[in-house]
Amino acid sequence: MYDRKTEDCRVLQSIDVEDQGMGQATSQGSALRRRELLTGTACLLLGMSRAGATQILDRLPWEPNAGAPPTAARPGPWQFFTGAEARAMEAVADRIIPPDPDTPGGKDSGCAVFIDRQLAGPYGKQDGLYVRPPFQPGAKNQGAQSKDGPAEQYRSWLGALDHAVSLKFGGKVFADLPDADKDDILKGLESGSLTLVGADGKAFMEQAVKDVQMGFFADPIYGGNRDMVAWKMIGYPGARYNYLDWVDRPNERFPLLPVSIAGRAEWTPRTR
Amino acid sequence: MTKRLPKKDVVIIGLGWTGSIMAHELTDEGLDVVAIERGPWRDAPTDFPPTYMQDELRYRVRHELFLRPDQLTFSFRNKIGQTALPIRSWGAFMPPNGVGGGGVHWNAETWRFLPSDFVLKTHLTQRYGASFLPEDMTIQDWGVTYDELETHYDAFEYLCGTSGTAGNLKGQIQEGGNPFEGPRSRPYPTPAQKQPWGYQLFAKAARELGYKPFPQPSGNLSQAYTNTLGLQMGPCTYCGHCEWFGCANYSKASPQTTLLPALVRKSNFTARDNSEVVRINTDRSGKHATGVTFVDTSGEEWEQPADLVILSAYSLFNVQLLLHSGIGQPYDPEKNTGVIGRNFTHQTISSVNGFFDHTKYNFNPFVASGSIGMCVDEFNGDNFDHGPHGFVGGGYVGHVQTGARPIESTLVPPGTPKWGAAWKKAVKENYLSTVKPGTGVHGSFYAYRDVYLDLDPTYKDRFDRPLMRMTIDLHDNEVKQNKFLTDKFAEIIKAMGAKAVAPSYRTAPYDMTTYQTTHLNGGAIMGTDPTTSAVNKYLQHWDVSNLFVLGASAFPQNAGYNPTGTVAALAFWAASAIRNRYLKNTGPLIHV
Ligand SMILES: Cc1cc2nc3c(=O)[nH]c(=O)nc-3n(C[C@H](O)[C@H](O)[C@H](O)COP(=O)(O)OP(=O)(O)OC[C@H]3O[C@@H](n4cnc5c(N)ncnc54)[C@H](O)[C@@H]3O)c2cc1C
Ligand code: SF4
């Protein structure tokens, strides 16, 4: 998601790479060269740095555009879910956060889109996590010990959910059921009274509740919380950075509408 | 093949808080210093811009600024005899990575420990008798005293511009400050931060219950400040995105704002980022460090020779590097021998959420800073008589809600379903009128014979070295302490006017999946006896005298405060010992 450009180790001081034909020119070149020649370290240090050593003299290693702004979830088709999985996920999201006259539900606020983009990205694949064997079952307080990442888990959960529903409701899938039946199914999974074949229904509900609600409240750039509906609902002003004027106002409602990292609601692109 | 670099006077492992402090002190002394940092260079304008730093998903939930477990992790179990399993994704704590270390994304709650904390064993034995302490508790005195550290605490606070209200000026108790603190030589450099309404209500309720509430000492600055190195910081804007995030305003004390801009200007300082030290090298005698070996991100291995080695890689990594380098005798809990890995401790954190009538209360809880809060210190350390309670230790309690980022801070009163229409309605009604003090109860964690660090028999890191194994559980003493503190805290929240309170106690077994703090301590502790401590009172390794080990790994046990004030004071203290004594006459500073 936020792949920083990978660099070799950078030497954050004074290496004159210019004369070795390796780097960009610097105005401090000759001062640097003198110091490095004096200490006799220039060549050795240069050897270390294949991707180009950062040269720093008397200043911080400022690189233009060095930060990595977030990548907004892009509008368009599902990136991880199949059509059937997406239907199921949207239906689940709409029961976890049902629509009401003031605020849309999980489906229309984009929670399934959020989960889709997360599963298609580094989160789905457990990028950066420790995934070396052996995988041994442990106590809950030792944390997740699964070889499978969330992407594989959702695949098996959603498939097993529709399968269980079709056995029980004569070929129908979860999304086809009336709301009351949907709720019964989800409550059954949550309590463990309803089990899925080849998948842990309880774990599914726990994760789905967490992820749907996360999508609802995360910045809209990730595909959920469309038009900042969740932030408007609760009165959260979003990605503002200065409340100096608001420290001293007991019990007064903050008057401004929320802003997202991408700006105001009108400026935020639709994800689907 | 390992490439050998030219020798330096000093090599520093890890460029976080302690590494930066030591680099500053030793370059001032004229030494040629190189600091080697595992993670990338980070700076406010490029890495924490106010345009996108407020991203809760990226920084809080997905841990953008932290170490990735696939780079390095630990294994964990509660008890000896259990199989430890790897921590595959972070939970109870979050190891930093990158220039600035934890100083980038800490809250900046800047505490001093109590004078009695430094002589804990002696103090408690004198007051209650030795039999009052649990048999397997291995607490110790530090070997250094509060009085010895006072000027160094002061140096750190004036470096940071810490905002606060003094409670004890040279022995005179001050109105509005913490009456229990040790005597300080001067007031805080800047006044305390302003406290929004909810925090004021907490203070009022606490006062009415007979306590003496005071503003939490804060490295989020209450006003513009020019620090002791001439670096300028701006006032905190109460953005509510502080811990887990970097500060975009130059308002939070961090190595980036208080030290690095001055450090990089020095011609005798060099930093290398993206380079992980894998070993401290010693000569054949094993008594003299010759430098370090590190690996850069291309996988290339380098040797950096140096006369003096400063290990400042954060408590856990200090211990892990000592174990991997074969320096010091590893602790064996069965035989009760050895020192590396001994007296590992964490913290006992719990909280009480308060739900208020939303038609009457609107706290605007998103207006906050990382160290905001009103605290009560009556139940910390030995500030109260433990005799009737049957436990030792304590902590501060406070309303220290550091923001209301909505993924984490949309709470519902007890009894509400976890999802569905009723949940949604409850979220909507409660968000603005809920008090969620995060680490509201911030308690001590004392040391035990069976809480320790060693090397795992099964799991390996990416260099094929064994992971370090944590064996840690909560003991009765800590569970009792937490119950006592949490109940006292709940009384105050209730007295604020909450219509429902939801306490969540810290209970055994220790749980690796729920965040507490990143205040892990011990494993290479300081002391007066080389058979029960790894470093002497100057943080100098007992066996390898040209190696100093900085950080909370030196704490013999944890007090009921956040560690960094003390971690930094110890770094200044060790630096002063190196400058004034060690460099004049290298070798052990203490002979036993
Ligand atoms: C979210 C959060 C909030 C916190 N809030 C507070 C607070 O409010 N108050 C408080 O007192 N404390 C707080 N802390 C703790 C505080 O950050 C630490 O106490 C402090 O940073 C410790 O300083 P240090 O120098 O020991 O380690 P660090 O500052 O962590 O620096 C160690 C550095 O060493 C590097 N390193 C590690 N291993 C290697 C290696 N093998 N080779 C090269 N480099 C290496 C790391 O990448 C890191 O940069 C918080 C921590 C976190 C994570
Ligand atoms: S709360 Fe204050 S110090 Fe913390 S990040 Fe925001 S502006 Fe900076």
PDB file of N, CA and C and ligand atoms in Angstrom, chain B residues 12-20 36-39 66-67 72 93-111 216 243-244 255 275-278 294 312-315 317-318 320-321 370-371 465 515 517-519 550-552 561-565 567, ligand 1:
ATOM      1  N   ILE B  12      27.127   4.027  17.510  1.00  0.00           N
ATOM      2  CA  ILE B  12      25.860   4.031  18.238  1.00  0.00           C
ATOM      3  C   ILE B  12      24.887   3.126  17.500  1.00  0.00           C
ATOM      4  N   ILE B  13      24.284   2.202  18.223  1.00  0.00           N
ATOM      5  CA  ILE B  13      23.345   1.269  17.591  1.00  0.00           C
ATOM      6  C   ILE B  13      21.933   1.765  17.848  1.00  0.00           C
ATOM      7  N   GLY B  14      21.284   2.298  16.817  1.00  0.00           N
ATOM      8  CA  GLY B  14      19.918   2.797  16.946  1.00  0.00           C
ATOM      9  C   GLY B  14      19.906   4.297  17.179  1.00  0.00           C
ATOM     10  N   LEU B  15      19.219   5.020  16.285  1.00  0.00           N
ATOM     11  CA  LEU B  15      19.179   6.478  16.405  1.00  0.00           C
ATOM     12  C   LEU B  15      17.776   6.924  16.824  1.00  0.00           C
ATOM     13  N   GLY B  16      17.380   6.467  18.008  1.00  0.00           N
ATOM     14  CA  GLY B  16      16.121   6.938  18.614  1.00  0.00           C
ATOM     15  C   GLY B  16      16.443   7.984  19.656  1.00  0.00           C
ATOM     16  N   TRP B  17      15.631   8.032  20.729  1.00  0.00           N
ATOM     17  CA  TRP B  17      15.848   9.036  21.767  1.00  0.00           C
ATOM     18  C   TRP B  17      17.241   8.925  22.386  1.00  0.00           C
ATOM     19  N   THR B  18      17.570   7.742  22.913  1.00  0.00           N
ATOM     20  CA  THR B  18      18.818   7.648  23.667  1.00  0.00           C
ATOM     21  C   THR B  18      20.029   7.754  22.744  1.00  0.00           C
ATOM     22  N   GLY B  19      19.930   7.162  21.558  1.00  0.00           N
ATOM     23  CA  GLY B  19      21.040   7.245  20.608  1.00  0.00           C
ATOM     24  C   GLY B  19      21.322   8.690  20.223  1.00  0.00           C
ATOM     25  N   SER B  20      20.253   9.462  19.996  1.00  0.00           N
ATOM     26  CA  SER B  20      20.440  10.865  19.610  1.00  0.00           C
ATOM     27  C   SER B  20      21.052  11.671  20.751  1.00  0.00           C
ATOM     28  N   ILE B  36      24.113   4.033  13.623  1.00  0.00           N
ATOM     29  CA  ILE B  36      23.589   3.093  12.629  1.00  0.00           C
ATOM     30  C   ILE B  36      22.145   2.776  12.986  1.00  0.00           C
ATOM     31  N   GLU B  37      21.256   3.043  12.056  1.00  0.00           N
ATOM     32  CA  GLU B  37      19.821   2.919  12.329  1.00  0.00           C
ATOM     33  C   GLU B  37      19.192   1.924  11.347  1.00  0.00           C
ATOM     34  N   ARG B  38      18.420   1.025  11.927  1.00  0.00           N
ATOM     35  CA  ARG B  38      17.771  -0.047  11.159  1.00  0.00           C
ATOM     36  C   ARG B  38      16.751   0.483  10.148  1.00  0.00           C
ATOM     37  N   GLY B  39      15.974   1.473  10.543  1.00  0.00           N
ATOM     38  CA  GLY B  39      14.888   1.955   9.677  1.00  0.00           C
ATOM     39  C   GLY B  39      15.297   3.151   8.848  1.00  0.00           C
ATOM     40  N   PHE B  66       6.014   1.562  12.098  1.00  0.00           N
ATOM     41  CA  PHE B  66       6.648   0.604  13.009  1.00  0.00           C
ATOM     42  C   PHE B  66       7.436  -0.482  12.276  1.00  0.00           C
ATOM     43  N   LEU B  67       8.162  -1.223  13.071  1.00  0.00           N
ATOM     44  CA  LEU B  67       8.902  -2.368  12.550  1.00  0.00           C
ATOM     45  C   LEU B  67       7.920  -3.404  12.010  1.00  0.00           C
ATOM     46  N   LEU B  72      11.696  -8.556  12.055  1.00  0.00           N
ATOM     47  CA  LEU B  72      12.123  -9.094  13.344  1.00  0.00           C
ATOM     48  C   LEU B  72      10.930  -9.163  14.278  1.00  0.00           C
ATOM     49  N   PHE B  93       2.348  -4.408  22.298  1.00  0.00           N
ATOM     50  CA  PHE B  93       3.297  -3.298  22.197  1.00  0.00           C
ATOM     51  C   PHE B  93       3.703  -3.142  20.739  1.00  0.00           C
ATOM     52  N   MET B  94       4.362  -2.033  20.417  1.00  0.00           N
ATOM     53  CA  MET B  94       4.672  -1.711  19.020  1.00  0.00           C
ATOM     54  C   MET B  94       6.120  -1.273  18.872  1.00  0.00           C
ATOM     55  N   PRO B  95       7.011  -2.124  18.404  1.00  0.00           N
ATOM     56  CA  PRO B  95       8.409  -1.699  18.293  1.00  0.00           C
ATOM     57  C   PRO B  95       8.633  -0.657  17.200  1.00  0.00           C
ATOM     58  N   PRO B  96       9.359   0.388  17.538  1.00  0.00           N
ATOM     59  CA  PRO B  96       9.633   1.440  16.566  1.00  0.00           C
ATOM     60  C   PRO B  96      10.639   1.008  15.503  1.00  0.00           C
ATOM     61  N   ASN B  97      10.769   1.803  14.488  1.00  0.00           N
ATOM     62  CA  ASN B  97      11.717   1.543  13.414  1.00  0.00           C
ATOM     63  C   ASN B  97      11.973   2.864  12.708  1.00  0.00           C
ATOM     64  N   GLY B  98      13.212   3.227  12.557  1.00  0.00           N
ATOM     65  CA  GLY B  98      13.491   4.441  11.796  1.00  0.00           C
ATOM     66  C   GLY B  98      14.093   5.522  12.670  1.00  0.00           C
ATOM     67  N   VAL B  99      14.747   6.468  12.007  1.00  0.00           N
ATOM     68  CA  VAL B  99      15.415   7.559  12.713  1.00  0.00           C
ATOM     69  C   VAL B  99      14.407   8.294  13.595  1.00  0.00           C
ATOM     70  N   GLY B 100      14.787   8.496  14.849  1.00  0.00           N
ATOM     71  CA  GLY B 100      13.862   9.096  15.813  1.00  0.00           C
ATOM     72  C   GLY B 100      13.280   8.046  16.750  1.00  0.00           C
ATOM     73  N   GLY B 101      13.283   6.798  16.297  1.00  0.00           N
ATOM     74  CA  GLY B 101      12.789   5.690  17.124  1.00  0.00           C
ATOM     75  C   GLY B 101      11.382   5.957  17.624  1.00  0.00           C
ATOM     76  N   GLY B 102      11.125   5.518  18.849  1.00  0.00           N
ATOM     77  CA  GLY B 102       9.804   5.717  19.440  1.00  0.00           C
ATOM     78  C   GLY B 102       9.482   7.186  19.648  1.00  0.00           C
ATOM     79  N   GLY B 103      10.509   8.032  19.628  1.00  0.00           N
ATOM     80  CA  GLY B 103      10.291   9.462  19.813  1.00  0.00           C
ATOM     81  C   GLY B 103       9.483  10.094  18.694  1.00  0.00           C
ATOM     82  N   VAL B 104       9.357   9.383  17.560  1.00  0.00           N
ATOM     83  CA  VAL B 104       8.565   9.914  16.455  1.00  0.00           C
ATOM     84  C   VAL B 104       7.078   9.843  16.790  1.00  0.00           C
ATOM     85  N   HIS B 105       6.644   8.687  17.291  1.00  0.00           N
ATOM     86  CA  HIS B 105       5.208   8.437  17.403  1.00  0.00           C
ATOM     87  C   HIS B 105       4.793   8.184  18.843  1.00  0.00           C
ATOM     88  N   TRP B 106       5.588   8.687  19.793  1.00  0.00           N
ATOM     89  CA  TRP B 106       5.145   8.567  21.188  1.00  0.00           C
ATOM     90  C   TRP B 106       4.129   9.663  21.487  1.00  0.00           C
ATOM     91  N   ASN B 107       3.472   9.545  22.658  1.00  0.00           N
ATOM     92  CA  ASN B 107       2.548  10.603  23.094  1.00  0.00           C
ATOM     93  C   ASN B 107       3.299  11.811  23.626  1.00  0.00           C
ATOM     94  N   ALA B 108       4.507  11.569  24.170  1.00  0.00           N
ATOM     95  CA  ALA B 108       5.314  12.597  24.826  1.00  0.00           C
ATOM     96  C   ALA B 108       4.843  12.919  26.235  1.00  0.00           C
ATOM     97  N   GLU B 109       4.248  11.961  26.902  1.00  0.00           N
ATOM     98  CA  GLU B 109       3.946  12.084  28.323  1.00  0.00           C
ATOM     99  C   GLU B 109       5.291  11.958  29.055  1.00  0.00           C
ATOM    100  N   THR B 110       5.743  13.038  29.652  1.00  0.00           N
ATOM    101  CA  THR B 110       7.138  13.107  30.099  1.00  0.00           C
ATOM    102  C   THR B 110       7.231  13.139  31.627  1.00  0.00           C
ATOM    103  N   TRP B 111       7.331  11.963  32.221  1.00  0.00           N
ATOM    104  CA  TRP B 111       7.304  11.846  33.680  1.00  0.00           C
ATOM    105  C   TRP B 111       8.694  11.650  34.258  1.00  0.00           C
ATOM    106  N   GLN B 216      -1.009  16.556  33.184  1.00  0.00           N
ATOM    107  CA  GLN B 216       0.062  15.618  32.847  1.00  0.00           C
ATOM    108  C   GLN B 216       1.215  16.356  32.167  1.00  0.00           C
ATOM    109  N   GLU B 243       0.041  10.063  19.245  1.00  0.00           N
ATOM    110  CA  GLU B 243       0.698   8.764  19.367  1.00  0.00           C
ATOM    111  C   GLU B 243       0.272   7.885  18.201  1.00  0.00           C
ATOM    112  N   TRP B 244       1.197   7.102  17.664  1.00  0.00           N
ATOM    113  CA  TRP B 244       1.103   6.287  16.439  1.00  0.00           C
ATOM    114  C   TRP B 244       1.432   7.121  15.202  1.00  0.00           C
ATOM    115  N   PRO B 255      13.383  13.360  18.643  1.00  0.00           N
ATOM    116  CA  PRO B 255      14.739  13.635  18.154  1.00  0.00           C
ATOM    117  C   PRO B 255      14.711  14.557  16.930  1.00  0.00           C
ATOM    118  N   SER B 275      20.060   0.293   7.942  1.00  0.00           N
ATOM    119  CA  SER B 275      21.166  -0.624   8.240  1.00  0.00           C
ATOM    120  C   SER B 275      20.934  -1.252   9.606  1.00  0.00           C
ATOM    121  N   GLU B 276      20.833  -2.557   9.643  1.00  0.00           N
ATOM    122  CA  GLU B 276      20.503  -3.242  10.889  1.00  0.00           C
ATOM    123  C   GLU B 276      21.736  -3.905  11.495  1.00  0.00           C
ATOM    124  N   VAL B 277      22.045  -3.523  12.704  1.00  0.00           N
ATOM    125  CA  VAL B 277      23.174  -4.152  13.391  1.00  0.00           C
ATOM    126  C   VAL B 277      22.760  -5.564  13.788  1.00  0.00           C
ATOM    127  N   VAL B 278      23.592  -6.535  13.427  1.00  0.00           N
ATOM    128  CA  VAL B 278      23.232  -7.921  13.746  1.00  0.00           C
ATOM    129  C   VAL B 278      24.084  -8.486  14.879  1.00  0.00           C
ATOM    130  N   PHE B 294      26.862  -4.917  10.684  1.00  0.00           N
ATOM    131  CA  PHE B 294      25.495  -4.594  10.269  1.00  0.00           C
ATOM    132  C   PHE B 294      25.245  -5.000   8.836  1.00  0.00           C
ATOM    133  N   SER B 312      21.828   1.341  21.940  1.00  0.00           N
ATOM    134  CA  SER B 312      20.632   2.158  22.227  1.00  0.00           C
ATOM    135  C   SER B 312      19.544   1.804  21.236  1.00  0.00           C
ATOM    136  N   ALA B 313      19.250   0.503  21.165  1.00  0.00           N
ATOM    137  CA  ALA B 313      18.345  -0.022  20.136  1.00  0.00           C
ATOM    138  C   ALA B 313      16.929  -0.245  20.647  1.00  0.00           C
ATOM    139  N   TYR B 314      16.602   0.279  21.829  1.00  0.00           N
ATOM    140  CA  TYR B 314      15.332   0.070  22.522  1.00  0.00           C
ATOM    141  C   TYR B 314      15.469  -1.184  23.380  1.00  0.00           C
ATOM    142  N   SER B 315      14.775  -1.186  24.506  1.00  0.00           N
ATOM    143  CA  SER B 315      14.982  -2.220  25.534  1.00  0.00           C
ATOM    144  C   SER B 315      15.046  -3.632  24.973  1.00  0.00           C
ATOM    145  N   PHE B 317      15.447  -4.833  21.917  1.00  0.00           N
ATOM    146  CA  PHE B 317      16.500  -5.126  20.939  1.00  0.00           C
ATOM    147  C   PHE B 317      17.882  -5.062  21.586  1.00  0.00           C
ATOM    148  N   ASN B 318      18.002  -4.269  22.636  1.00  0.00           N
ATOM    149  CA  ASN B 318      19.254  -4.297  23.397  1.00  0.00           C
ATOM    150  C   ASN B 318      19.512  -5.704  23.919  1.00  0.00           C
ATOM    151  N   GLN B 320      18.150  -8.529  22.992  1.00  0.00           N
ATOM    152  CA  GLN B 320      18.296  -9.480  21.898  1.00  0.00           C
ATOM    153  C   GLN B 320      19.711  -9.411  21.309  1.00  0.00           C
ATOM    154  N   LEU B 321      20.242  -8.209  21.134  1.00  0.00           N
ATOM    155  CA  LEU B 321      21.600  -8.092  20.563  1.00  0.00           C
ATOM    156  C   LEU B 321      22.657  -8.614  21.536  1.00  0.00           C
ATOM    157  N   GLY B 370      -1.448  14.305  22.425  1.00  0.00           N
ATOM    158  CA  GLY B 370      -0.925  13.003  22.850  1.00  0.00           C
ATOM    159  C   GLY B 370      -0.701  12.902  24.344  1.00  0.00           C
ATOM    160  N   SER B 371      -0.413  14.011  24.989  1.00  0.00           N
ATOM    161  CA  SER B 371      -0.124  13.962  26.429  1.00  0.00           C
ATOM    162  C   SER B 371      -1.104  14.779  27.237  1.00  0.00           C
ATOM    163  N   ARG B 465      18.770 -16.458  12.921  1.00  0.00           N
ATOM    164  CA  ARG B 465      19.101 -16.449  14.346  1.00  0.00           C
ATOM    165  C   ARG B 465      17.834 -16.789  15.121  1.00  0.00           C
ATOM    166  N   TYR B 515      -3.318  -4.078  23.015  1.00  0.00           N
ATOM    167  CA  TYR B 515      -2.278  -3.091  23.255  1.00  0.00           C
ATOM    168  C   TYR B 515      -2.311  -2.601  24.693  1.00  0.00           C
ATOM    169  N   THR B 517       1.048  -0.725  26.351  1.00  0.00           N
ATOM    170  CA  THR B 517       1.936   0.401  26.093  1.00  0.00           C
ATOM    171  C   THR B 517       3.158  -0.210  25.427  1.00  0.00           C
ATOM    172  N   THR B 518       4.045   0.644  24.956  1.00  0.00           N
ATOM    173  CA  THR B 518       5.322   0.113  24.474  1.00  0.00           C
ATOM    174  C   THR B 518       6.386   0.393  25.528  1.00  0.00           C
ATOM    175  N   HIS B 519       6.004   0.237  26.784  1.00  0.00           N
ATOM    176  CA  HIS B 519       6.929   0.472  27.884  1.00  0.00           C
ATOM    177  C   HIS B 519       7.427  -0.864  28.403  1.00  0.00           C
ATOM    178  N   LEU B 550      21.952   1.655  26.861  1.00  0.00           N
ATOM    179  CA  LEU B 550      20.988   2.687  27.248  1.00  0.00           C
ATOM    180  C   LEU B 550      19.555   2.189  27.062  1.00  0.00           C
ATOM    181  N   GLY B 551      18.636   2.847  27.717  1.00  0.00           N
ATOM    182  CA  GLY B 551      17.226   2.516  27.498  1.00  0.00           C
ATOM    183  C   GLY B 551      16.611   1.814  28.696  1.00  0.00           C
ATOM    184  N   ALA B 552      15.320   1.518  28.564  1.00  0.00           N
ATOM    185  CA  ALA B 552      14.574   0.938  29.682  1.00  0.00           C
ATOM    186  C   ALA B 552      14.975  -0.507  29.966  1.00  0.00           C
ATOM    187  N   TYR B 561       4.854   4.876  35.918  1.00  0.00           N
ATOM    188  CA  TYR B 561       4.884   6.034  35.024  1.00  0.00           C
ATOM    189  C   TYR B 561       5.369   5.602  33.650  1.00  0.00           C
ATOM    190  N   ASN B 562       5.209   6.485  32.680  1.00  0.00           N
ATOM    191  CA  ASN B 562       5.814   6.257  31.367  1.00  0.00           C
ATOM    192  C   ASN B 562       7.337   6.402  31.514  1.00  0.00           C
ATOM    193  N   PRO B 563       8.078   5.673  30.723  1.00  0.00           N
ATOM    194  CA  PRO B 563       9.513   5.528  30.996  1.00  0.00           C
ATOM    195  C   PRO B 563      10.430   6.616  30.454  1.00  0.00           C
ATOM    196  N   THR B 564      10.026   7.347  29.421  1.00  0.00           N
ATOM    197  CA  THR B 564      11.033   8.039  28.622  1.00  0.00           C
ATOM    198  C   THR B 564      11.749   9.162  29.360  1.00  0.00           C
ATOM    199  N   GLY B 565      11.062   9.846  30.278  1.00  0.00           N
ATOM    200  CA  GLY B 565      11.761  10.849  31.085  1.00  0.00           C
ATOM    201  C   GLY B 565      12.965  10.213  31.774  1.00  0.00           C
ATOM    202  N   VAL B 567      14.364   7.199  31.007  1.00  0.00           N
ATOM    203  CA  VAL B 567      15.270   6.650  29.988  1.00  0.00           C
ATOM    204  C   VAL B 567      16.231   7.744  29.511  1.00  0.00           C
TER     205      VAL B 567
HETATM  206  C1  LIG C   1       2.813   4.509  20.450  1.00  0.00           C
HETATM  207  C2  LIG C   1       3.828   4.808  21.530  1.00  0.00           C
HETATM  208  C3  LIG C   1       3.559   5.784  22.480  1.00  0.00           C
HETATM  209  C4  LIG C   1       4.492   6.066  23.478  1.00  0.00           C
HETATM  210  N1  LIG C   1       4.206   7.063  24.361  1.00  0.00           N
HETATM  211  C5  LIG C   1       5.092   7.356  25.342  1.00  0.00           C
HETATM  212  C6  LIG C   1       4.844   8.419  26.253  1.00  0.00           C
HETATM  213  O1  LIG C   1       3.878   9.143  26.149  1.00  0.00           O
HETATM  214  N2  LIG C   1       5.717   8.650  27.260  1.00  0.00           N
HETATM  215  C7  LIG C   1       6.824   7.887  27.404  1.00  0.00           C
HETATM  216  O2  LIG C   1       7.563   8.129  28.355  1.00  0.00           O
HETATM  217  N3  LIG C   1       7.125   6.910  26.516  1.00  0.00           N
HETATM  218  C8  LIG C   1       6.279   6.626  25.479  1.00  0.00           C
HETATM  219  N4  LIG C   1       6.582   5.643  24.579  1.00  0.00           N
HETATM  220  C9  LIG C   1       7.856   4.919  24.743  1.00  0.00           C
HETATM  221  C10 LIG C   1       9.010   5.663  24.096  1.00  0.00           C
HETATM  222  O3  LIG C   1       8.813   5.738  22.723  1.00  0.00           O
HETATM  223  C11 LIG C   1      10.309   4.933  24.415  1.00  0.00           C
HETATM  224  O4  LIG C   1      10.470   4.867  25.812  1.00  0.00           O
HETATM  225  C12 LIG C   1      11.540   5.629  23.864  1.00  0.00           C
HETATM  226  O5  LIG C   1      11.406   5.905  22.506  1.00  0.00           O
HETATM  227  C13 LIG C   1      12.738   4.747  24.115  1.00  0.00           C
HETATM  228  O6  LIG C   1      13.919   5.347  23.630  1.00  0.00           O
HETATM  229  P1  LIG C   1      15.133   4.435  23.154  1.00  0.00           P
HETATM  230  O7  LIG C   1      16.186   5.340  22.695  1.00  0.00           O
HETATM  231  O8  LIG C   1      15.432   3.446  24.214  1.00  0.00           O
HETATM  232  O9  LIG C   1      14.548   3.608  21.951  1.00  0.00           O
HETATM  233  P2  LIG C   1      13.940   4.153  20.578  1.00  0.00           P
HETATM  234  O10 LIG C   1      13.572   5.567  20.649  1.00  0.00           O
HETATM  235  O11 LIG C   1      12.886   3.186  20.201  1.00  0.00           O
HETATM  236  O12 LIG C   1      15.137   4.019  19.565  1.00  0.00           O
HETATM  237  C14 LIG C   1      15.742   2.798  19.236  1.00  0.00           C
HETATM  238  C15 LIG C   1      16.164   2.855  17.782  1.00  0.00           C
HETATM  239  O13 LIG C   1      17.035   1.773  17.509  1.00  0.00           O
HETATM  240  C16 LIG C   1      16.735   1.224  16.255  1.00  0.00           C
HETATM  241  N5  LIG C   1      17.210  -0.153  16.231  1.00  0.00           N
HETATM  242  C17 LIG C   1      16.716  -1.225  16.899  1.00  0.00           C
HETATM  243  N6  LIG C   1      17.443  -2.320  16.642  1.00  0.00           N
HETATM  244  C18 LIG C   1      18.421  -1.954  15.799  1.00  0.00           C
HETATM  245  C19 LIG C   1      19.493  -2.652  15.169  1.00  0.00           C
HETATM  246  N7  LIG C   1      19.682  -3.947  15.380  1.00  0.00           N
HETATM  247  N8  LIG C   1      20.308  -1.964  14.347  1.00  0.00           N
HETATM  248  C20 LIG C   1      20.131  -0.627  14.132  1.00  0.00           C
HETATM  249  N9  LIG C   1      19.132   0.075  14.696  1.00  0.00           N
HETATM  250  C21 LIG C   1      18.292  -0.575  15.528  1.00  0.00           C
HETATM  251  C22 LIG C   1      15.227   1.353  16.160  1.00  0.00           C
HETATM  252  O14 LIG C   1      14.790   1.306  14.827  1.00  0.00           O
HETATM  253  C23 LIG C   1      14.991   2.708  16.835  1.00  0.00           C
HETATM  254  O15 LIG C   1      15.025   3.755  15.912  1.00  0.00           O
HETATM  255  C24 LIG C   1       5.692   5.338  23.546  1.00  0.00           C
HETATM  256  C25 LIG C   1       5.962   4.360  22.595  1.00  0.00           C
HETATM  257  C26 LIG C   1       5.050   4.103  21.589  1.00  0.00           C
HETATM  258  C27 LIG C   1       5.365   3.059  20.577  1.00  0.00           C
END
